[in-house]
Amino acid sequence: MRTVVLLLLFTLVPAPLLAQDDPVAGFAEVLTTDAALRKLKQGKAITASFDFETKPRSASIWGAIRIPASPQVIIKLIRDCPNAPSYHKKLKFCEIISSDEDGETLHQQLKINLFSPLLDYTFRAQYGDNTIRYTLISGDLKILQGGWNIYPDADGSLLVYFMSIKPSAPVPLWLVTRILQSDIVKTLQKMRELLASEDNAWLTDE
């Protein structure tokens, strides 16, 4: 049974995902479960929390989904900062402050839940080959680090999101983790919906 599961894993997920420089330790092991494989094949998002080695401790989550689009198209959607709140509902505002050949400096406002303060922060986005990495510059967060990995195959791409965050305000980390996990599932599903729809002419490989 283990062999069958691993064969399915390699069908769904390209080999680089199993490399030692994966953003989330143990991610590949999670993908070998029958439930995770079934959800990914159905186009559903999976998510979990993990221990990111940050000081102080932070709320750390990852999420993944299969999307019938190339990495180039997915990255175009992610980098369309002003329109990001259309699929990320807790994100209230996003603007590009500056950009250069290595990446961009972004300003965002995030509302974790109805009772939390509006979080205003600035961070750096660096772009690599099918990767995006975020690092905090300033604002209402003590910790913000994470990003995206995109793994292409013949049928589209596996999109992986991971984030470690700690607000400056005294909000329980377990609550932040729970909210972020719920939010990333909705966000990834909405991104897949946008990219899989026929009305996505603005998202092309060109």
Tab-separated table of N, CA and C in Angstrom, residues 6 20 27 43 50-51 56 67 101 110 135-136 144 149 156-157 168 172 176 186 195 205:
chain	number	residue	atom	x	y	z
A	6	LEU	N	3.066	6.193	-2.613
A	6	LEU	CA	4.223	6.964	-3.058
A	6	LEU	C	4.193	7.160	-4.571
A	20	GLN	N	15.482	18.714	0.397
A	20	GLN	CA	15.739	19.141	1.771
A	20	GLN	C	15.453	20.614	1.996
A	27	PHE	N	6.319	18.192	4.934
A	27	PHE	CA	5.209	18.442	4.014
A	27	PHE	C	4.947	17.227	3.128
A	43	GLY	N	-9.157	18.688	-6.598
A	43	GLY	CA	-9.014	20.132	-6.719
A	43	GLY	C	-9.313	20.879	-5.432
A	50	PHE	N	2.352	24.045	11.464
A	50	PHE	CA	3.671	23.441	11.617
A	50	PHE	C	4.512	24.313	12.534
A	51	ASP	N	5.635	23.780	12.959
A	51	ASP	CA	6.540	24.515	13.846
A	51	ASP	C	7.612	25.205	13.022
A	56	PRO	N	10.205	35.464	18.755
A	56	PRO	CA	9.380	34.571	19.573
A	56	PRO	C	8.552	33.615	18.721
A	67	ILE	N	-3.823	23.395	-9.272
A	67	ILE	CA	-4.491	24.384	-10.119
A	67	ILE	C	-4.168	24.092	-11.580
A	101	GLU	N	14.780	44.729	-9.842
A	101	GLU	CA	14.998	43.469	-10.554
A	101	GLU	C	14.913	42.256	-9.640
A	110	LEU	N	-4.346	43.969	6.941
A	110	LEU	CA	-4.981	42.676	7.154
A	110	LEU	C	-5.875	42.731	8.383
A	135	THR	N	9.531	38.723	3.559
A	135	THR	CA	10.193	39.067	4.810
A	135	THR	C	9.684	40.426	5.285
A	136	LEU	N	9.462	40.547	6.580
A	136	LEU	CA	8.894	41.753	7.164
A	136	LEU	C	9.895	42.907	7.158
A	144	LEU	N	6.780	38.102	10.225
A	144	LEU	CA	6.111	37.769	8.966
A	144	LEU	C	7.161	37.173	8.045
A	149	ASN	N	5.607	28.263	-3.161
A	149	ASN	CA	6.348	27.378	-4.066
A	149	ASN	C	5.360	26.841	-5.087
A	156	GLY	N	-0.918	20.996	-14.954
A	156	GLY	CA	-1.054	22.270	-14.252
A	156	GLY	C	0.061	22.473	-13.254
A	157	SER	N	-0.304	22.839	-12.035
A	157	SER	CA	0.703	23.123	-11.011
A	157	SER	C	0.164	22.783	-9.631
A	168	SER	N	1.762	42.166	16.636
A	168	SER	CA	2.311	42.875	17.784
A	168	SER	C	1.315	42.902	18.943
A	172	PRO	N	-3.959	35.457	21.047
A	172	PRO	CA	-3.531	34.071	21.244
A	172	PRO	C	-3.092	33.415	19.943
A	176	VAL	N	-4.959	32.655	16.174
A	176	VAL	CA	-4.431	33.126	14.889
A	176	VAL	C	-4.211	31.943	13.947
A	186	LYS	N	-9.941	28.835	2.017
A	186	LYS	CA	-10.850	29.657	1.215
A	186	LYS	C	-10.088	30.429	0.146
A	195	LEU	N	-8.573	30.949	-11.664
A	195	LEU	CA	-7.659	30.512	-12.716
A	195	LEU	C	-8.237	29.394	-13.579
A	205	ASP	N	-0.008	33.336	-20.440
A	205	ASP	CA	1.432	33.075	-20.299
A	205	ASP	C	2.285	34.154	-20.946
